[in-house]
PDB file of C-alpha atoms in Angstrom:
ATOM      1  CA  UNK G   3      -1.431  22.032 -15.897  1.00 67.00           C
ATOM      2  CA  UNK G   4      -2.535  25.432 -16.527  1.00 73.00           C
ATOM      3  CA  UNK G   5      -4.197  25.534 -12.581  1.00 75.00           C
ATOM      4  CA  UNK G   6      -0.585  24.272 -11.502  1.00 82.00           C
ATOM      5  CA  UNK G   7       1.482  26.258 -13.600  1.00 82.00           C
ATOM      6  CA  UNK G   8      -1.275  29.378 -11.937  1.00 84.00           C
ATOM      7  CA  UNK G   9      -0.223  28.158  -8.754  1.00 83.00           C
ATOM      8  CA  UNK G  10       3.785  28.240  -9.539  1.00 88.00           C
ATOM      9  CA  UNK G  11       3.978  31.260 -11.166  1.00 87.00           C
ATOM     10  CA  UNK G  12       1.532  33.022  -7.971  1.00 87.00           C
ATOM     11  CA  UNK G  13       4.473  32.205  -5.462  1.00 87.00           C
ATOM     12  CA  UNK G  14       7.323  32.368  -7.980  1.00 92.00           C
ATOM     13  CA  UNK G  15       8.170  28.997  -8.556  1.00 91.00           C
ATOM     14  CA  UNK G  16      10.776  28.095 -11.061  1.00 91.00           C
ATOM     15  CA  UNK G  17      11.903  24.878  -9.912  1.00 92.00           C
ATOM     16  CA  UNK G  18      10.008  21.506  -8.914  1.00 92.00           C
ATOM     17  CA  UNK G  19      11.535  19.250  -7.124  1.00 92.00           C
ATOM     18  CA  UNK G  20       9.483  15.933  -8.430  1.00 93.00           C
ATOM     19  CA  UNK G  21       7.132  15.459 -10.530  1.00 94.00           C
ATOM     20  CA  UNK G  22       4.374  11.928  -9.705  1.00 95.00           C
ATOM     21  CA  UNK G  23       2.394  10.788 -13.113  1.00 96.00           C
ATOM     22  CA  UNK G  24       0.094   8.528 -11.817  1.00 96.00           C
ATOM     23  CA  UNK G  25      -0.835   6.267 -14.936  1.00 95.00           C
ATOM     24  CA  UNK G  26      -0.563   7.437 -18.560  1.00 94.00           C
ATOM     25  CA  UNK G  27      -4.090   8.352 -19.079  1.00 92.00           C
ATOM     26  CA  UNK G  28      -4.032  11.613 -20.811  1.00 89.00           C
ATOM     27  CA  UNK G  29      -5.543  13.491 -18.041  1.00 86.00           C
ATOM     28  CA  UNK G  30      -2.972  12.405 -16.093  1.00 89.00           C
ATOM     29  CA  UNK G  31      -0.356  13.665 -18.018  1.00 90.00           C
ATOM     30  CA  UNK G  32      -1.412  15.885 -20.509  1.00 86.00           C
ATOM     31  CA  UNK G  33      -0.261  18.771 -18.919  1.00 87.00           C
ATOM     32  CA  UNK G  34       3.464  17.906 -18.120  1.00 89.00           C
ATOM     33  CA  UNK G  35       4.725  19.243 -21.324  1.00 88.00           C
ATOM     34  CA  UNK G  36       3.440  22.554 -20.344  1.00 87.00           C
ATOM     35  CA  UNK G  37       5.529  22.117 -16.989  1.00 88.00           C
ATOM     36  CA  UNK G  38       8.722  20.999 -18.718  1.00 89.00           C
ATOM     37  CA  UNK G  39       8.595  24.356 -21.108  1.00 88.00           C
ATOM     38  CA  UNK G  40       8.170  26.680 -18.386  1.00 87.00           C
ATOM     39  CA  UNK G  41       9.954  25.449 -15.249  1.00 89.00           C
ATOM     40  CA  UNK G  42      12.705  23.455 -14.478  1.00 92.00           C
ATOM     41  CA  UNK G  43      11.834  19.470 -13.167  1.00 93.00           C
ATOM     42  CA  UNK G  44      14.837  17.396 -11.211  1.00 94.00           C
ATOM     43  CA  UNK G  45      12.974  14.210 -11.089  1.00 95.00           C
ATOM     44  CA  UNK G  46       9.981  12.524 -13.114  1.00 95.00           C
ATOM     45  CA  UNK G  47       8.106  10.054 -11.342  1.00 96.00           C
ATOM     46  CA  UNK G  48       6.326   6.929 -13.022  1.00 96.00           C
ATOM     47  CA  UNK G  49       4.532   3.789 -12.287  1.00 94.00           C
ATOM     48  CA  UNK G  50       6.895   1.865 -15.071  1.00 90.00           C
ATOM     49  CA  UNK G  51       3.949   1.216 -17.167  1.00 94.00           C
ATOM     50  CA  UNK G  52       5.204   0.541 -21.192  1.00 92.00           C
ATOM     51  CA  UNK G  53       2.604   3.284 -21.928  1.00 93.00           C
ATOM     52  CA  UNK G  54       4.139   6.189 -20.399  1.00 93.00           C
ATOM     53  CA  UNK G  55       6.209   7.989 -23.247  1.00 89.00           C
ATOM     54  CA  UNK G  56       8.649  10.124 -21.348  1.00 89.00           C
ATOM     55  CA  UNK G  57      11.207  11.636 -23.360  1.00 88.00           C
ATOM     56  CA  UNK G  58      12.808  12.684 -21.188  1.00 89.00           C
ATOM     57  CA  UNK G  59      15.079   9.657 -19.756  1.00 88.00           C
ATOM     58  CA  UNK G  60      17.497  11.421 -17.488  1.00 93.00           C
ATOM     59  CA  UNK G  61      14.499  12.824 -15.412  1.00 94.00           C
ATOM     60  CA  UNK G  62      12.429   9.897 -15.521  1.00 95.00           C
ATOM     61  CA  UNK G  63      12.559   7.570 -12.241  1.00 95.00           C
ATOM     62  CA  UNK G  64      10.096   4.548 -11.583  1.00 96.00           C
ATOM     63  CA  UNK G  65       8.743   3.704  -8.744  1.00 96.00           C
ATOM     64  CA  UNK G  66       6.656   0.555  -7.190  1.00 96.00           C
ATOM     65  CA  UNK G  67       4.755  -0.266  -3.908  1.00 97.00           C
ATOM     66  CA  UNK G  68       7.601  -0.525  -1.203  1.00 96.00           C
ATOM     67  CA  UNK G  69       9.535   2.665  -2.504  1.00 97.00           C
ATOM     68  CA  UNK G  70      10.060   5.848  -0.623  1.00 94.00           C
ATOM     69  CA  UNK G  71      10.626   9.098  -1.773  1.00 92.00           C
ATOM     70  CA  UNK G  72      12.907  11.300   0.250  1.00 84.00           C
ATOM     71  CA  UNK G  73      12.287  14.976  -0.704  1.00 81.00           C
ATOM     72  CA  UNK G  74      12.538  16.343   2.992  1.00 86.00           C
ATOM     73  CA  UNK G  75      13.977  15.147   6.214  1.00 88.00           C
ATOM     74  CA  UNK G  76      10.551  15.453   8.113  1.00 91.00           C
ATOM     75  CA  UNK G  77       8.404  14.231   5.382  1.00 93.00           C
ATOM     76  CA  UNK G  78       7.983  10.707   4.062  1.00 92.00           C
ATOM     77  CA  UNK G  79       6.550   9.785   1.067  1.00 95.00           C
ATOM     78  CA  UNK G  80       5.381   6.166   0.823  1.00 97.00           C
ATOM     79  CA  UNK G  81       4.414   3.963  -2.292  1.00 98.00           C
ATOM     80  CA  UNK G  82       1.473   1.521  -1.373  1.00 98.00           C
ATOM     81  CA  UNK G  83       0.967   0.667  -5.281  1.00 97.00           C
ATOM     82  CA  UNK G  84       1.375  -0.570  -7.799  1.00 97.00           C
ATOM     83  CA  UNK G  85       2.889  -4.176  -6.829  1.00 96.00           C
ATOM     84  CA  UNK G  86       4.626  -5.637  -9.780  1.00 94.00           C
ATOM     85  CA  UNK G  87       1.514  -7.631 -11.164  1.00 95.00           C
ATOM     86  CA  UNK G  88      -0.391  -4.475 -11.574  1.00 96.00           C
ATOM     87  CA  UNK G  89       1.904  -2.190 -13.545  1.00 94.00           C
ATOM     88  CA  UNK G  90       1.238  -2.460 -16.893  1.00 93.00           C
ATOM     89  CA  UNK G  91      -2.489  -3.508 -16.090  1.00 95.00           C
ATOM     90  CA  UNK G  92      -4.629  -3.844 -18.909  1.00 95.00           C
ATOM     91  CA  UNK G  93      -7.107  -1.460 -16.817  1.00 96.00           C
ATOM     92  CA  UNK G  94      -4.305   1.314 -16.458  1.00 95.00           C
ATOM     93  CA  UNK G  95      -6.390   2.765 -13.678  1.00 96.00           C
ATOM     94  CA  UNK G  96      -5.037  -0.223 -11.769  1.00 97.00           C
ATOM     95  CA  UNK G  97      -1.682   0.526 -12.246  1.00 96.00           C
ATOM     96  CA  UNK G  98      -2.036   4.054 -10.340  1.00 97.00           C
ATOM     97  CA  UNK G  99       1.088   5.293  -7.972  1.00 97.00           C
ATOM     98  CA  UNK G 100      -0.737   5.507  -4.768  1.00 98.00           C
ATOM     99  CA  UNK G 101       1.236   7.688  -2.131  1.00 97.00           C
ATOM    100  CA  UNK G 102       1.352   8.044   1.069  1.00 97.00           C
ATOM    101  CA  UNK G 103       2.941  10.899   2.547  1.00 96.00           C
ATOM    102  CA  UNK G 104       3.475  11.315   6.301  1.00 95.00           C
ATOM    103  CA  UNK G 105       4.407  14.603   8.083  1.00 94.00           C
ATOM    104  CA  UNK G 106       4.277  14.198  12.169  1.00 93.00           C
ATOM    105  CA  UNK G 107       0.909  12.918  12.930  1.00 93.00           C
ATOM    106  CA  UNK G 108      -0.931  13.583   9.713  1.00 95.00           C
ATOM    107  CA  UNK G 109      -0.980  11.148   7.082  1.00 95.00           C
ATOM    108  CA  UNK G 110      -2.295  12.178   3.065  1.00 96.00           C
ATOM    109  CA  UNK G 111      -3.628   9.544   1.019  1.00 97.00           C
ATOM    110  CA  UNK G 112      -3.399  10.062  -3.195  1.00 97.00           C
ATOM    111  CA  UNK G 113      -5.309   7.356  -4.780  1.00 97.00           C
ATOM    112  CA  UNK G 114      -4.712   8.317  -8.707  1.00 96.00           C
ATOM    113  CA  UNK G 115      -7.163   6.480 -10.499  1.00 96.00           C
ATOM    114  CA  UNK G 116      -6.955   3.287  -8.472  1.00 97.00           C
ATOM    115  CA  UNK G 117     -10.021   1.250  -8.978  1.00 97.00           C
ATOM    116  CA  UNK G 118     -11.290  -1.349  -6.690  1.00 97.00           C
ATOM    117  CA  UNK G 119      -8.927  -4.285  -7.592  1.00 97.00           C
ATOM    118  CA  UNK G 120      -5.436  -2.403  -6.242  1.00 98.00           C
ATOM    119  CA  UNK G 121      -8.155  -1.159  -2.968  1.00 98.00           C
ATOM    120  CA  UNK G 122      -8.063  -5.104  -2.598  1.00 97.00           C
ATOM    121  CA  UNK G 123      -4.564  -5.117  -2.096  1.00 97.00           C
ATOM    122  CA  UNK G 124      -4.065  -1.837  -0.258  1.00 98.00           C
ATOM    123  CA  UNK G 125      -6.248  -3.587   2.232  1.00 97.00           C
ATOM    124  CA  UNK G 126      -4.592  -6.900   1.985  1.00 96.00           C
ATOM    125  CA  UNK G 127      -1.178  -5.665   2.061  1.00 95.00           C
ATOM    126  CA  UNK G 128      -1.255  -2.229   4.168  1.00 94.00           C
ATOM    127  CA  UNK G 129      -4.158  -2.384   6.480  1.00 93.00           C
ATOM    128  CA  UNK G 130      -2.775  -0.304   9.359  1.00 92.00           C
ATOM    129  CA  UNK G 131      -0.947   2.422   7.401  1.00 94.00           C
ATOM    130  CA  UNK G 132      -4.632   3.410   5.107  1.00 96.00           C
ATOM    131  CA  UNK G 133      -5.838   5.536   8.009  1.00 95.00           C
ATOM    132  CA  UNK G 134      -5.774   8.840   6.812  1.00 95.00           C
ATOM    133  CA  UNK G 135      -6.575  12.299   7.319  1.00 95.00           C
ATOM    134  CA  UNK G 136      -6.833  13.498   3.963  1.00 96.00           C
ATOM    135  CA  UNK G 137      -7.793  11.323   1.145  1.00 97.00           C
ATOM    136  CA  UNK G 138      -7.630  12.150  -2.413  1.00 97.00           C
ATOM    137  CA  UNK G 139     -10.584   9.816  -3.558  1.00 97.00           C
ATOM    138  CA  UNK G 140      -9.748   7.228  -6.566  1.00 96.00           C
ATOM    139  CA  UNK G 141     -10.739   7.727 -10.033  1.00 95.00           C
ATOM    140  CA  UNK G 142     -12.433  10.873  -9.903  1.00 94.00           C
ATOM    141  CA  UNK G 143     -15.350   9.721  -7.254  1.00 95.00           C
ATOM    142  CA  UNK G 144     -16.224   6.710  -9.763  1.00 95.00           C
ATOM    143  CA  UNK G 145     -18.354   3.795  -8.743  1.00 95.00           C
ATOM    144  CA  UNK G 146     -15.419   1.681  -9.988  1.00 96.00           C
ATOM    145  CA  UNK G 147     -13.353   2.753  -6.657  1.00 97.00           C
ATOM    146  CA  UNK G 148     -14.010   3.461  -2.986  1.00 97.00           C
ATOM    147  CA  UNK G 149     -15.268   0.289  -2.044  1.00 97.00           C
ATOM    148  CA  UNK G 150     -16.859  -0.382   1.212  1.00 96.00           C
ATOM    149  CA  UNK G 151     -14.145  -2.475   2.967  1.00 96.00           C
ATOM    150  CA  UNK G 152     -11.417   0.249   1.142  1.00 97.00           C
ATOM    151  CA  UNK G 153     -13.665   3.385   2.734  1.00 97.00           C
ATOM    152  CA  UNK G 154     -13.743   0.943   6.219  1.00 94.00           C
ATOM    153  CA  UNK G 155      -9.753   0.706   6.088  1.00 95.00           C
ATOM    154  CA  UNK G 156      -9.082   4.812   5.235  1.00 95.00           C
ATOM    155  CA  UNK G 157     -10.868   6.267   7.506  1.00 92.00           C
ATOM    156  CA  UNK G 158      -9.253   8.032  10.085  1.00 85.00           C
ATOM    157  CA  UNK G 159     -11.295   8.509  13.694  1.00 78.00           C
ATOM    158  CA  UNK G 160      -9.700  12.560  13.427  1.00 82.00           C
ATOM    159  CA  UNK G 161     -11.225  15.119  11.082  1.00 77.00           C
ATOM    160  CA  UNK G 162     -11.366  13.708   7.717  1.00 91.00           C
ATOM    161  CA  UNK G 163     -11.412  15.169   4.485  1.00 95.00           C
ATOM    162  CA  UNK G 164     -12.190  13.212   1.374  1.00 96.00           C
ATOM    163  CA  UNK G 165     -10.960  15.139  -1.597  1.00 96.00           C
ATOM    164  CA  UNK G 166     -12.908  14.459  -4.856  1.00 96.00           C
ATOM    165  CA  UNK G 167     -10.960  15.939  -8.066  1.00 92.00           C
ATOM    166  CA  UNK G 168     -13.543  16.626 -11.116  1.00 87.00           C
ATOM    167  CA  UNK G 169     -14.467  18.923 -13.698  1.00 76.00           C
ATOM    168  CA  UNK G 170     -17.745  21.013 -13.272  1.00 70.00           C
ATOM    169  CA  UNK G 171     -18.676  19.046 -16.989  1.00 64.00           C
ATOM    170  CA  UNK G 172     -17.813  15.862 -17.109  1.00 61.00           C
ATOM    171  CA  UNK G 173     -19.316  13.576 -19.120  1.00 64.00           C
ATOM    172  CA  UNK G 174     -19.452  10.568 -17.496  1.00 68.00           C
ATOM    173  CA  UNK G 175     -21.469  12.264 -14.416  1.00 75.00           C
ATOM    174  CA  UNK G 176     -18.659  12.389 -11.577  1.00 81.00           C
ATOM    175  CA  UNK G 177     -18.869  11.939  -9.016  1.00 93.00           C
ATOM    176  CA  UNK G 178     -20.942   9.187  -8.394  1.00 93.00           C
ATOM    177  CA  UNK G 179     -23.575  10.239  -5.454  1.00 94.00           C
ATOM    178  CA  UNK G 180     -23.591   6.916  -3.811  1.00 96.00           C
ATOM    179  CA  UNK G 181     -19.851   7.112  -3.454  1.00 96.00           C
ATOM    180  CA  UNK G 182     -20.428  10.488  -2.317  1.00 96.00           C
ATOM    181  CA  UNK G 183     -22.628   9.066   0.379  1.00 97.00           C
ATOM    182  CA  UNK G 184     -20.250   6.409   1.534  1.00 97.00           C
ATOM    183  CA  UNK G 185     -17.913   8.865   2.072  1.00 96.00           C
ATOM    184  CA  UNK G 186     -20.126  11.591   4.346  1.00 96.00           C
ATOM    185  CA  UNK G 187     -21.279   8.355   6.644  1.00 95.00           C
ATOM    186  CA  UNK G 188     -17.867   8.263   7.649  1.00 94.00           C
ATOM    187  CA  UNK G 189     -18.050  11.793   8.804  1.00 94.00           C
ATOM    188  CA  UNK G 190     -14.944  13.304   6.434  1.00 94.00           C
ATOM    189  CA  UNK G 191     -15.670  16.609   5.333  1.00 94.00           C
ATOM    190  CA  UNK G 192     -16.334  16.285   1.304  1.00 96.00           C
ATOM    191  CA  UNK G 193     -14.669  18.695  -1.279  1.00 95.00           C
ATOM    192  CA  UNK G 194     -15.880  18.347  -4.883  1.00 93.00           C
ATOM    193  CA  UNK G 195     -13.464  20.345  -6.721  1.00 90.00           C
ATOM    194  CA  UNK G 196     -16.252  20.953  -9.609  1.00 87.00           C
ATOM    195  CA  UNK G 197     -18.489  22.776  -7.001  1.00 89.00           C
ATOM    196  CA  UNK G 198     -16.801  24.445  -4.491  1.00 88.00           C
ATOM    197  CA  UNK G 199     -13.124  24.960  -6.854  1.00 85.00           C
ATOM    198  CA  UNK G 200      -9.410  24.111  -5.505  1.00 84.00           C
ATOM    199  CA  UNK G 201      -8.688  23.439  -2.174  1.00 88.00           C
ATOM    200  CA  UNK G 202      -5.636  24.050  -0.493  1.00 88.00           C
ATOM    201  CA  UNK G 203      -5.140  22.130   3.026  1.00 92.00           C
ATOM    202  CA  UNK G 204      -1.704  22.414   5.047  1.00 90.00           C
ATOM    203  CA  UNK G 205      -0.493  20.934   8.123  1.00 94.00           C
ATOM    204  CA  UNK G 206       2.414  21.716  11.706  1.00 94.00           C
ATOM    205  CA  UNK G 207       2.250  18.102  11.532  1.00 94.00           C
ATOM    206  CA  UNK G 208      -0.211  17.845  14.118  1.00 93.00           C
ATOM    207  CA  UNK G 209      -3.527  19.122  12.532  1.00 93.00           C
ATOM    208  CA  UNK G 210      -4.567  20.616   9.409  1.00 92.00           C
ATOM    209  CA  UNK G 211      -5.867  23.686   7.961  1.00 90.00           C
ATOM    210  CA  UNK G 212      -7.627  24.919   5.024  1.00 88.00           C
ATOM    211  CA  UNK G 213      -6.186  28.265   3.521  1.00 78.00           C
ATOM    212  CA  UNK G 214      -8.423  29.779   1.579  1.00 65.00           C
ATOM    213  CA  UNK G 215      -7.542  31.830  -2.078  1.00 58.00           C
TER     214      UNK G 215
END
């Protein structure tokens, strides 16, 4: 939150517009309170898993795979996921929101936490929509996602880049180098947030960019 709220307050930001929690794992979410004290939020944005505690009702919207989000006339935001039987997963990284969002010719890919049983069904059930130009890998660069056949099915044949979100200390040793590798032999450009720090891409809708701080 406090790299968001950074990033608000930098460009005089008051208001957001929506607000996606993934899955209720506390790094998830931890940081929305922190949001909701110092800006204003129209619309909260849930998978519908029993473990989210929003207290905030009148904000709080739920969405499955199927929904779209309309926040702008010449954007579209897609949900691939969760289907019905993976909300309230006893893994809650299965239950991740998974977005899509589409702006002209560019497609960007957030995976949450999404391990490798909702890539199953991404594959199964949106084959020819995956192909993306900017992925945010699943669950941190964990062995437990970015399986071969989901890797196969995301890759786009444009430039690629494969965003992996960690801390520079994690404890569990993220991200996983053979995942790491899978993704480079698909030739996407690989951004480990823990080395090399936020990363800030934008698009015309035709190609994308990388601003730099």
């Amino acid at each position: 939150a406090h790299v968001i709220a950074t990033h608000l307050n930098r460009y005089q930001i008051d208001c957001i517009d929506a607000v996606l929690l993934t899955h209720p794992d506390q790094d998830h979410v931890g940081g929305l309170q922190q949001l909701l004290d110092k800006h204003c939020i129209h619309t909260i944005y849930t998978s519908g898993d029993q473990r989210f505690k929003i207290e905030e009702r009148n904000l709080h919207r739920t969405l499955t795979a199927g929904d779209h989000i309309d926040l702008d006339t010449s954007v579209v935001l897609r949900v691939l996921s969760p289907t019905p039987n993976l909300i309230n997963h006893t893994n809650s990284n299965e239950g991740s929101l998974v977005l899509l969002i589409e702006y002209g010719r560019i497609q960007f890919l957030f995976m949450g936490d999404a391990e490798q049983e909702a890539e199953h069904q991404l594959v199964t059930n949106f084959p020819e929509v995956l192909s993306s130009e900017v992925i945010k890998v699943g669950h941190h660069g964990s062995q437990t996602s970015s399986s071969r056949s989901f890797v196969q099915h995301a890759t786009s044949k444009d430039i690629q880049y494969a965003v992996i979100s960690t801390g520079p200390q994690t404890r569990y040793g993220l991200p996983d180098e053979h995942i790491v590798e899978r993704w480079l032999a698909t030739g996407a450009i690989v951004h480990n947030t823990a080395t090399s720090g936020a990363l800030w891409l934008y698009s015309d809708g035709r190609s994308i960019k990388q601003r730099h701080w």
